[in-house]
Coordinates of C-alpha atoms in Angstrom, one line a residue:
Chain X
M29 CA 196.4 161.7 151.7
I30 CA 196.7 157.9 151.9
R31 CA 195.2 157.6 148.5
E32 CA 198.0 159.7 147.0
F33 CA 200.3 157.0 148.3
T34 CA 198.4 153.9 147.3
K35 CA 197.6 154.9 143.7
G36 CA 201.2 154.6 142.7
L37 CA 201.3 151.0 144.0
W38 CA 198.6 149.6 141.8
K39 CA 196.1 151.8 140.0
E40 CA 198.7 154.1 138.5
N41 CA 201.7 151.8 138.8
P42 CA 204.5 153.6 136.9
I43 CA 205.7 150.5 135.1
F44 CA 202.7 148.3 134.5
V45 CA 200.1 151.0 133.8
Q46 CA 201.9 154.2 132.8
V47 CA 204.9 152.4 131.1
L48 CA 207.3 155.0 132.3
G49 CA 211.0 154.7 133.0
M50 CA 211.6 151.7 130.9
C51 CA 215.3 151.9 130.4
P52 CA 216.4 151.1 133.9
T53 CA 213.5 148.8 134.4
L54 CA 214.7 146.5 131.6
A55 CA 218.4 147.0 131.9
V56 CA 219.2 146.3 135.5
T57 CA 216.6 143.6 136.4
T58 CA 218.9 140.7 135.7
R59 CA 219.0 140.1 139.4
A60 CA 216.3 140.9 142.0
L61 CA 218.9 142.7 144.2
F62 CA 219.9 145.0 141.3
G63 CA 216.2 145.8 140.6
F64 CA 215.7 146.6 144.3
S65 CA 218.7 148.9 144.4
M66 CA 217.7 150.7 141.3
G67 CA 214.2 151.0 142.7
M68 CA 215.5 152.5 146.0
A69 CA 217.8 155.0 144.2
T70 CA 214.8 156.1 142.0
L71 CA 212.6 156.3 145.1
F72 CA 215.1 158.6 146.8
V73 CA 215.4 160.9 143.7
V74 CA 211.7 161.1 143.0
V75 CA 210.8 161.8 146.7
C76 CA 213.5 164.5 147.1
S77 CA 212.9 166.2 143.9
S78 CA 209.2 166.2 144.3
V79 CA 209.5 167.8 147.8
V80 CA 211.9 170.4 146.5
V81 CA 209.9 171.2 143.4
S82 CA 206.7 171.5 145.5
S83 CA 208.2 173.8 148.1
I84 CA 209.7 176.2 145.5
R85 CA 206.7 176.0 143.1
R86 CA 205.6 179.6 143.8
F87 CA 209.0 181.0 142.7
V88 CA 209.4 179.1 139.5
P89 CA 208.8 181.1 136.3
R90 CA 206.7 179.0 134.0
Q91 CA 208.9 179.3 130.9
V92 CA 212.0 177.9 132.6
R93 CA 210.3 175.3 134.9
I94 CA 211.5 172.3 132.9
P95 CA 215.2 173.2 133.0
M96 CA 214.9 174.0 136.7
F97 CA 213.2 170.7 137.5
T98 CA 215.9 169.0 135.4
I99 CA 218.7 170.6 137.3
I100 CA 217.1 169.6 140.6
I101 CA 216.7 166.1 139.5
A102 CA 220.2 165.8 138.1
T103 CA 221.6 167.1 141.4
F104 CA 219.8 164.4 143.4
V105 CA 220.8 161.7 140.9
T106 CA 224.5 162.7 141.3
A107 CA 224.1 162.5 145.0
A108 CA 222.6 159.1 144.8
D109 CA 225.3 158.0 142.4
Y110 CA 228.1 159.1 144.8
F111 CA 226.3 157.5 147.7
L112 CA 226.1 154.1 146.0
K113 CA 229.7 154.4 144.8
A114 CA 230.9 155.2 148.3
N115 CA 228.9 152.7 150.3
F116 CA 227.7 150.0 147.9
Y117 CA 230.6 149.7 145.5
Q118 CA 229.7 146.4 144.0
I119 CA 226.1 147.3 143.4
S120 CA 227.1 150.6 141.9
K121 CA 229.4 148.8 139.5
A122 CA 226.7 146.4 138.4
L123 CA 224.2 149.2 137.8
G124 CA 226.8 151.2 135.9
P125 CA 225.6 154.0 133.7
Y126 CA 222.0 153.3 134.5
V127 CA 222.2 155.2 137.8
P128 CA 222.9 158.5 136.0
L129 CA 220.2 157.6 133.6
I130 CA 217.7 158.1 136.3
V131 CA 217.9 161.8 135.3
V132 CA 215.9 161.1 132.2
N133 CA 213.6 158.6 133.8
C134 CA 210.3 160.1 132.6
L135 CA 208.6 159.0 135.8
I136 CA 210.5 161.6 137.8
L137 CA 210.1 164.6 135.6
G138 CA 206.5 163.5 135.0
R139 CA 205.8 163.6 138.8
A140 CA 207.5 167.0 139.2
E141 CA 205.6 168.5 136.3
A142 CA 202.2 166.9 136.7
F143 CA 201.9 166.7 140.4
A144 CA 204.5 168.3 142.6
S145 CA 204.5 171.6 140.9
K146 CA 200.7 171.9 141.5
N147 CA 200.3 170.4 145.0
G148 CA 201.5 171.1 148.6
V149 CA 204.6 169.5 150.0
G150 CA 202.7 166.8 152.0
R151 CA 200.7 165.6 149.1
A152 CA 203.7 165.7 146.8
F153 CA 205.7 163.7 149.3
M154 CA 203.0 161.0 149.5
D155 CA 202.6 160.9 145.8
A156 CA 206.3 160.5 145.1
L157 CA 206.6 157.9 147.9
G158 CA 203.8 155.8 146.3
M159 CA 205.2 156.1 142.8
G160 CA 208.7 155.2 144.0
A161 CA 207.4 152.3 145.9
G162 CA 205.3 151.1 143.0
F163 CA 208.3 151.4 140.8
T164 CA 210.5 149.4 143.2
C165 CA 208.0 146.6 143.6
A166 CA 207.6 146.2 139.8
L167 CA 211.4 146.1 139.5
V168 CA 211.8 143.5 142.2
V169 CA 209.1 141.4 140.6
L170 CA 210.7 141.6 137.2
G171 CA 214.1 141.0 138.7
S172 CA 212.9 138.0 140.7
V173 CA 211.3 136.3 137.7
R174 CA 214.3 136.8 135.5
E175 CA 216.8 135.7 138.2
L176 CA 214.7 132.7 139.1
L177 CA 214.5 131.4 135.5
G178 CA 217.9 132.8 134.3
A179 CA 220.1 131.8 137.2
G180 CA 217.9 129.5 139.4
S181 CA 217.8 131.8 142.4
V182 CA 216.1 134.9 143.9
F183 CA 218.0 137.5 145.8
G184 CA 221.0 135.1 145.6
Y185 CA 219.1 132.3 147.3
R186 CA 219.1 129.1 145.3
L187 CA 215.5 128.0 144.7
M188 CA 215.8 125.6 141.8
R189 CA 217.1 122.1 142.3
D190 CA 220.6 121.3 141.1
G191 CA 219.8 119.8 137.7
F192 CA 217.9 122.9 136.6
T193 CA 219.0 124.2 133.2
E194 CA 219.3 128.0 133.4
W195 CA 217.4 129.9 130.7
V196 CA 220.2 132.2 129.7
V197 CA 217.8 134.1 127.5
M198 CA 216.1 135.5 130.5
I199 CA 219.2 137.5 131.5
L200 CA 219.7 138.7 128.0
P201 CA 218.0 141.8 126.6
A202 CA 215.4 139.7 124.8
G203 CA 214.3 138.1 128.1
A204 CA 213.8 141.5 129.6
F205 CA 211.3 142.5 126.9
L206 CA 209.5 139.2 126.9
T207 CA 209.1 139.0 130.7
L208 CA 207.9 142.6 131.1
G209 CA 205.5 142.1 128.1
L210 CA 204.0 139.0 129.8
L211 CA 203.9 140.7 133.2
V212 CA 202.0 143.6 131.7
G213 CA 199.5 141.1 130.3
L214 CA 199.2 139.3 133.6
F215 CA 198.6 142.7 135.3
N216 CA 195.8 143.4 132.8
I217 CA 194.2 140.0 133.4
I218 CA 194.1 140.5 137.2
N219 CA 192.7 144.0 136.7
S220 CA 189.9 142.8 134.4
K221 CA 189.1 139.9 136.8
K222 CA 188.8 142.4 139.7
R223 CA 186.6 144.7 137.6
G224 CA 184.4 141.7 136.7
A225 CA 184.1 140.7 140.4
V226 CA 183.1 144.3 141.3
R227 CA 180.4 144.3 138.7
A228 CA 179.1 140.8 139.7
G229 CA 179.0 141.9 143.3
Chain H
M297 CA 242.1 154.7 112.3
G298 CA 239.5 154.3 109.5
K299 CA 238.8 150.7 110.4
E300 CA 238.4 151.6 114.0
L301 CA 235.8 154.2 113.1
I302 CA 233.8 151.8 110.9
L303 CA 233.8 149.3 113.8
V304 CA 232.5 151.9 116.2
F305 CA 229.8 152.8 113.7
I306 CA 228.7 149.2 113.1
A307 CA 228.8 148.3 116.8
A308 CA 226.7 151.3 117.8
S309 CA 224.1 150.9 115.1
I310 CA 223.7 147.1 114.8
T311 CA 225.5 144.7 117.0
N312 CA 225.1 146.8 120.2
N313 CA 222.0 148.5 119.1
F314 CA 221.1 151.1 121.7
V315 CA 217.4 150.3 121.9
L316 CA 217.6 146.5 121.7
T317 CA 220.7 145.8 123.9
Y318 CA 221.1 148.8 126.2
F319 CA 217.3 149.5 126.5
L320 CA 217.8 153.2 125.8
G321 CA 215.0 155.0 124.1
I322 CA 212.3 152.5 124.9
C323 CA 209.6 155.1 125.6
P324 CA 209.4 156.4 122.0
L325 CA 209.7 152.8 120.8
I326 CA 206.6 151.8 122.7
G327 CA 204.8 155.2 122.6
V328 CA 205.4 156.7 119.2
S329 CA 206.2 154.0 116.7
N330 CA 202.8 153.3 115.2
K331 CA 203.4 154.6 111.8
I332 CA 206.6 154.1 109.7
E333 CA 206.4 157.8 108.5
S334 CA 206.6 159.3 112.0
A335 CA 209.1 156.7 113.0
V336 CA 211.5 157.9 110.3
G337 CA 210.9 161.5 111.3
L338 CA 211.6 161.0 114.9
G339 CA 214.6 158.8 114.1
L340 CA 216.2 161.4 111.9
A341 CA 215.6 164.2 114.4
T342 CA 217.1 162.0 117.1
T343 CA 220.1 161.1 115.0
F344 CA 220.9 164.7 114.4
V345 CA 220.6 165.6 118.1
M346 CA 222.7 162.6 119.0
T347 CA 225.6 163.5 116.7
M348 CA 225.5 167.1 117.9
A349 CA 225.3 166.0 121.5
A350 CA 228.2 163.6 121.2
T351 CA 230.3 166.4 119.7
V352 CA 229.4 169.1 122.2
T353 CA 229.5 167.0 125.3
W354 CA 232.9 165.5 124.3
L355 CA 234.4 169.0 124.0
I356 CA 232.8 170.1 127.3
Y357 CA 233.8 167.0 129.2
N358 CA 237.4 166.8 128.0
K359 CA 238.2 170.5 127.6
I360 CA 236.4 172.0 130.6
L361 CA 235.2 169.5 133.2
V362 CA 238.3 167.3 133.3
P363 CA 241.0 170.0 133.3
F364 CA 239.1 172.1 135.9
D365 CA 238.3 169.1 138.1
L366 CA 234.6 169.5 137.8
V367 CA 233.6 166.0 136.9
F368 CA 231.0 165.9 139.6
L369 CA 229.0 168.4 137.5
Q370 CA 228.9 165.9 134.7
Y371 CA 225.3 164.8 134.8
V372 CA 224.0 168.3 135.4
T373 CA 226.0 169.8 132.5
F374 CA 225.2 166.9 130.1
I375 CA 221.5 167.1 130.6
M376 CA 221.6 170.9 130.2
V377 CA 223.6 170.6 127.0
I378 CA 221.1 168.2 125.6
A379 CA 218.1 170.3 126.5
S380 CA 219.6 173.5 125.1
L381 CA 220.7 171.6 122.0
V382 CA 217.1 170.4 121.4
Q383 CA 215.8 173.9 121.9
F384 CA 218.4 175.3 119.5
V385 CA 217.7 172.7 116.8
E386 CA 214.0 173.4 117.1
M387 CA 214.5 177.2 116.6
F388 CA 216.9 176.6 113.8
I389 CA 214.6 174.3 111.9
R390 CA 211.7 176.6 112.4
K391 CA 213.6 179.5 111.0
T392 CA 215.2 177.8 108.0
S393 CA 212.8 175.2 106.9
P394 CA 209.1 175.5 108.0
Q395 CA 208.4 172.4 106.0
L396 CA 210.8 170.3 107.9
Y397 CA 209.6 171.9 111.1
R398 CA 206.0 170.8 110.3
A399 CA 207.3 167.3 109.8
L400 CA 209.5 167.0 112.8
G401 CA 208.3 169.7 115.1
I402 CA 206.1 167.7 117.4
F403 CA 208.9 165.2 118.0
L404 CA 211.5 167.6 119.1
P405 CA 210.5 168.3 122.7
L406 CA 210.2 164.5 123.2
I407 CA 213.9 164.1 122.4
T408 CA 215.2 165.8 125.6
T409 CA 213.8 163.0 127.8
N410 CA 214.9 160.3 125.5
C411 CA 217.4 158.3 127.6
A412 CA 219.2 157.3 124.5
I413 CA 220.9 160.7 124.2
L414 CA 222.0 161.0 127.8
G415 CA 223.0 157.3 127.6
L416 CA 225.1 158.0 124.6
T417 CA 227.1 160.7 126.2
L418 CA 227.6 158.6 129.3
F419 CA 228.8 155.6 127.4
M420 CA 231.1 157.9 125.4
V421 CA 232.8 159.0 128.6
L422 CA 232.9 155.5 130.0
R423 CA 234.6 154.1 126.9
N424 CA 237.2 156.9 126.7
Y425 CA 236.4 157.6 123.0
G426 CA 238.5 160.1 121.2
F427 CA 236.8 163.1 119.4
L428 CA 236.2 161.5 116.0
E429 CA 235.2 158.2 117.5
S430 CA 232.6 160.1 119.6
V431 CA 231.1 161.8 116.6
V432 CA 230.9 158.5 114.7
F433 CA 229.5 156.8 117.8
G434 CA 226.7 159.4 118.0
L435 CA 225.9 159.0 114.4
G436 CA 225.9 155.2 114.6
A437 CA 223.7 155.2 117.7
G438 CA 221.2 157.5 115.9
V439 CA 221.1 155.3 112.9
G440 CA 220.6 152.2 115.1
F441 CA 217.8 154.0 117.0
T442 CA 216.1 154.9 113.7
L443 CA 216.5 151.3 112.5
A444 CA 214.9 149.8 115.6
L445 CA 212.1 152.4 115.5
V446 CA 211.2 151.9 111.9
L447 CA 211.3 148.1 112.2
M448 CA 209.0 148.3 115.2
A449 CA 206.6 150.6 113.4
G450 CA 206.5 148.3 110.4
I451 CA 205.7 145.3 112.6
R452 CA 203.1 147.3 114.5
E453 CA 201.3 148.4 111.3
E454 CA 200.9 144.8 110.5
L455 CA 199.9 143.9 114.1
V456 CA 196.7 145.8 113.7
F457 CA 195.4 142.9 111.6
A458 CA 196.6 140.2 114.0
D459 CA 194.5 138.5 116.6
V460 CA 196.3 139.5 119.8
P461 CA 195.0 138.2 123.1
E462 CA 193.0 140.8 124.9
P463 CA 195.3 141.4 128.0
L464 CA 198.4 141.8 125.8
K465 CA 197.0 144.4 123.5
G466 CA 199.0 147.6 123.4
T467 CA 202.1 147.7 125.6
G468 CA 202.3 143.9 126.2
I469 CA 202.6 142.8 122.6
S470 CA 204.9 145.7 121.8
L471 CA 207.3 144.6 124.4
I472 CA 207.1 141.0 123.2
V473 CA 207.8 142.1 119.6
A474 CA 210.8 144.1 120.9
G475 CA 212.0 141.0 122.6
M476 CA 211.9 139.1 119.3
L477 CA 213.7 141.9 117.6
A478 CA 216.4 141.8 120.3
L479 CA 216.8 138.1 119.8
A480 CA 217.1 138.6 116.0
F481 CA 219.7 141.4 116.5
M482 CA 221.8 139.0 118.6
G483 CA 222.4 137.2 115.3
F484 CA 224.5 140.1 114.1
G485 CA 226.9 139.4 117.0
G486 CA 229.5 137.7 114.8
I487 CA 229.8 140.5 112.3
I488 CA 232.8 142.2 113.9
S489 CA 234.7 139.1 114.8
G490 CA 236.5 139.6 111.4
Chain W
M1181 CA 204.5 198.9 129.4
K1182 CA 204.5 195.4 128.1
R1183 CA 208.2 195.6 127.4
I1184 CA 209.1 196.4 131.0
V1185 CA 207.0 193.5 132.2
S1186 CA 208.8 191.1 129.9
G1187 CA 212.2 192.6 130.9
N1188 CA 211.3 191.9 134.5
N1189 CA 210.3 188.4 133.5
A1190 CA 213.6 187.8 131.8
I1191 CA 215.5 188.9 134.9
K1192 CA 213.3 186.7 137.1
M1193 CA 213.9 183.7 134.8
I1194 CA 217.6 184.2 134.8
T1195 CA 217.8 184.7 138.6
A1196 CA 215.7 181.6 139.2
L1197 CA 217.8 179.5 136.9
L1198 CA 221.1 180.9 138.4
A1199 CA 219.9 180.3 141.9
V1200 CA 219.1 176.7 141.3
G1201 CA 222.3 176.2 139.4
I1202 CA 224.5 177.6 142.1
L1203 CA 222.7 175.7 144.9
S1204 CA 223.1 172.5 142.9
A1205 CA 226.8 173.1 142.3
V1206 CA 227.5 173.9 145.9
S1207 CA 225.7 170.9 147.3
L1208 CA 227.4 168.7 144.8
V1209 CA 230.8 170.0 145.8
F1210 CA 230.0 169.1 149.4
I1211 CA 228.8 165.6 148.5
Y1212 CA 231.7 165.0 146.2
Q1213 CA 234.3 165.9 148.8
R1214 CA 232.7 163.6 151.3
A1215 CA 232.3 160.7 148.9
I1216 CA 235.7 160.7 147.1
P1217 CA 237.9 159.3 149.9
K1218 CA 235.5 156.4 150.4
I1219 CA 235.3 155.7 146.7
E1220 CA 239.1 155.7 146.4
A1221 CA 239.3 153.4 149.4
N1222 CA 236.8 151.0 147.7
V1223 CA 238.9 150.9 144.6
R1224 CA 242.1 150.2 146.6
E1225 CA 240.4 147.5 148.6
E1226 CA 239.1 145.8 145.4
T1227 CA 242.6 145.9 143.8
K1228 CA 244.1 144.4 147.0
E1229 CA 241.5 141.6 147.1
A1230 CA 242.1 140.8 143.4
I1231 CA 245.8 140.6 143.9
E1232 CA 245.5 138.4 147.0
S1233 CA 243.3 136.0 144.9
I1234 CA 246.1 135.8 142.3
F1235 CA 248.9 135.5 144.9
P1236 CA 247.5 133.3 147.7
G1237 CA 250.6 133.9 150.0
A1238 CA 250.7 137.6 149.5
A1239 CA 251.6 139.6 152.7
K1240 CA 252.9 142.9 151.3
I1241 CA 251.5 144.6 148.3
E1242 CA 253.3 147.8 147.3
K1243 CA 252.7 150.1 144.4
I1244 CA 255.9 151.0 142.5
E1245 CA 256.4 154.7 142.6
G1246 CA 255.0 156.4 139.5
K1247 CA 253.9 153.2 137.8
E1248 CA 250.7 151.2 137.7
I1249 CA 252.5 148.1 138.9
F1250 CA 252.4 146.4 142.3
R1251 CA 255.3 144.4 143.9
V1252 CA 253.9 141.4 145.8
E1253 CA 255.9 139.8 148.6
D1254 CA 255.2 137.0 151.0
A1255 CA 255.4 137.1 154.8
G1256 CA 259.2 136.4 154.6
G1257 CA 259.8 139.3 152.3
R1258 CA 260.5 137.1 149.2
L1259 CA 259.3 138.7 145.9
L1260 CA 256.4 136.6 144.6
G1261 CA 255.9 138.6 141.4
Y1262 CA 254.3 141.7 140.0
A1263 CA 250.6 142.5 139.6
F1264 CA 249.3 145.1 137.1
P1265 CA 245.9 146.4 136.0
A1266 CA 245.1 146.5 132.3
E1267 CA 242.1 147.4 130.3
G1268 CA 240.8 147.4 126.7
N1269 CA 237.7 147.0 124.6
G1270 CA 235.6 143.9 124.9
Y1271 CA 232.5 142.9 123.1
Q1272 CA 230.1 145.4 124.7
G1273 CA 232.4 147.8 126.5
I1274 CA 235.6 148.2 128.4
I1275 CA 237.0 145.2 130.2
K1276 CA 239.2 146.0 133.2
L1277 CA 241.3 143.2 134.7
I1278 CA 244.2 142.6 137.1
A1279 CA 246.9 140.1 136.2
G1280 CA 250.0 138.8 138.1
T1281 CA 253.3 137.5 136.8
D1282 CA 256.2 135.7 138.5
P1283 CA 259.3 137.9 139.2
D1284 CA 261.0 137.0 135.8
I1285 CA 257.8 137.9 133.9
S1286 CA 257.9 134.5 132.2
V1287 CA 254.7 132.9 133.7
I1288 CA 251.3 134.4 134.5
K1289 CA 250.2 133.7 138.0
G1290 CA 246.6 134.5 137.5
M1291 CA 244.0 136.9 136.2
K1292 CA 240.9 138.5 137.7
V1293 CA 238.3 140.6 135.8
L1294 CA 237.3 143.7 137.7
E1295 CA 234.8 145.2 135.3
S1296 CA 233.1 144.1 132.2
Q1297 CA 229.8 144.5 130.4
E1298 CA 229.9 141.3 128.5
T1299 CA 226.9 139.2 127.7
P1300 CA 225.7 137.3 130.8
G1301 CA 226.1 133.5 130.4
L1302 CA 228.5 133.9 127.4
G1303 CA 231.1 136.7 127.4
A1304 CA 230.7 137.3 131.2
E1305 CA 232.2 133.8 131.7
I1306 CA 235.6 135.4 131.3
D1307 CA 235.4 135.9 135.0
S1308 CA 234.4 132.3 135.7
K1309 CA 236.6 129.9 137.7
D1310 CA 237.3 127.6 134.7
F1311 CA 238.3 130.3 132.4
R1312 CA 240.5 132.1 135.0
A1313 CA 242.2 128.8 135.9
Q1314 CA 243.6 128.5 132.4
F1315 CA 245.8 131.6 133.1
A1316 CA 247.5 130.3 136.3
G1317 CA 250.9 129.1 135.1
L1318 CA 250.4 130.2 131.5
S1319 CA 253.8 130.8 129.8
I1320 CA 254.4 134.2 128.5
E1321 CA 257.8 133.6 126.8
R1322 CA 255.7 134.2 123.7
P1323 CA 252.5 136.3 123.3
V1324 CA 249.5 134.4 124.6
E1325 CA 247.2 132.9 121.9
Y1326 CA 243.8 131.4 122.0
V1327 CA 242.4 128.3 120.3
K1328 CA 238.8 127.5 119.5
N1329 CA 236.9 124.3 120.5
R1330 CA 239.9 122.2 121.2
K1331 CA 242.3 121.7 124.1
P1332 CA 245.4 124.0 123.9
E1333 CA 248.6 122.2 123.0
K1334 CA 251.2 124.8 123.6
P1335 CA 252.0 126.2 127.1
Y1336 CA 251.2 129.8 125.9
Q1337 CA 247.7 128.9 124.6
I1338 CA 244.3 129.1 126.3
E1339 CA 241.0 127.8 125.0
A1340 CA 238.4 130.4 124.1
I1341 CA 235.0 130.2 125.7
T1342 CA 232.5 128.6 123.3
G1343 CA 230.2 131.3 121.9
A1344 CA 232.3 134.1 123.3
T1345 CA 235.4 134.2 121.1
I1346 CA 235.3 138.0 121.0
S1347 CA 235.4 138.4 124.7
S1348 CA 238.1 135.7 125.1
R1349 CA 240.2 137.3 122.4
A1350 CA 239.8 140.7 124.1
V1351 CA 241.1 139.3 127.4
V1352 CA 244.1 137.8 125.5
T1353 CA 244.8 141.1 123.7
I1354 CA 244.5 143.1 126.9
L1355 CA 246.8 140.7 128.7
N1356 CA 249.5 140.8 125.9
N1357 CA 249.5 144.5 125.8
G1358 CA 249.7 144.7 129.6
I1359 CA 252.7 142.4 129.6
R1360 CA 254.5 144.4 127.0
E1361 CA 253.9 147.5 129.0
I1362 CA 255.1 146.1 132.3
R1363 CA 258.2 144.6 130.6
K1364 CA 259.1 148.0 129.3
A1365 CA 258.3 149.7 132.6
L1366 CA 260.3 147.2 134.7
K1367 CA 263.4 147.2 132.6
D1368 CA 265.3 149.3 135.1
E1369 CA 263.9 147.7 138.2
P1370 CA 266.3 145.4 140.1

């Protein structure tokens, strides 16, 4: 059970390993806070839809499962969108159309199809929670790096000294691609080091 | 009016390229574009679906959802329209041109979860485009998507011969190449200052 | 025999889809109705804050019936000017802003960008303090113009942001259109 949760954090991390859900990942991570908010919205949607899909999985005719899953996901996304608009107006404005785009985040449909529709509610819940958490962590890391270099702060706290020249490119689209590319590389280095250590031990 | 439409087209395809500035449709960019040939195929199929999707969702949004105060169903309807459209296109191509179907068939199911299409319809609503503008917007976005996909595939065909550092092989280098492309596309920014 | 099975299947498929669709619509109606008042309040609050930033002494902000224009008065009931929202296309999407004028509509009091998708670090600077400061006291006897890379000489000119001419021009155009609209709309106001 615990393993269903932890695999999403590292071994099957949705962003660094599976490379899923790229659009929101790259678009909203100009600030760590935005990355975190997007991560939480996605976490909410993936957990809710996985639980629902798993609990109705016996009643779903095979041929129409994808449209049904999609409707379920779109419903939760709309709910998340209205929730943000009502309670976190500024954040919702900053995320803009990328909140509704959670609908087509391959991560969510992927979890519904590959895991929740084949497993019990408990396991589906843990799996979705892990994937959502892994997604959020990756977004926060990416957002922090870009915000630190592009605006000199992290989560709005100024970290660089005053003379620091901001690397505007990090907030631009190009910076998103470059940062994520390098982070994926770093992830692979750590992983191969770990594997090497295991072998040596 | 004509000038407006041309501007919308250029903006959607080049200066505000969907893939490289809005990050829409990255999955196929990273996943599929290894060969120029398949990139062209996927690009054309997507362009077709995009233009259709823009047309149909514009009509549904402005003629049904808004007049009947059903805007909260927007996301659900849009995604269903796109999914059925893809299904319909698949059936249509299979019936009329088996040749084309063989060339495009495997890409079609992938298109539904391509965020570029849902993104297109959402941007269209946000920007309050009129009917003609929306159709041109869909076409332009599709052309831009194809352009990015083909460029990427071309670069990746050459990358096979390059000496890429081990940890960056695969996804890492693709993303970095996309970053370079995005930087290059910023250079087009001045085009529509006219 | 097979036919009947597939007929049953079709019914099953349609019922399943319908059931999900109806459940989704019902729950969305519920959520929508609860969220809408809060969202509207958020928009009103944002407009009010923007107007207060343009008119520092504002005490009473009142929407003119049937028009998208606000009358702004100070604590003594004296008319400070009018505020109005305006929007138009920027470089990457729609720019929404709020601007304020004096009671004669001859000078701009200030401008605040509410929404934009301009490039961070370049076009997004249209909401920076320096750029906004150029609008306070700007004459609108004639349409506003922008100049590039030099200090403005005329009272109705502003300096465009370096590297973001398109965004700067968009703001000027939106503003000019907005002023034309409000002049027309306020013709019969006292």
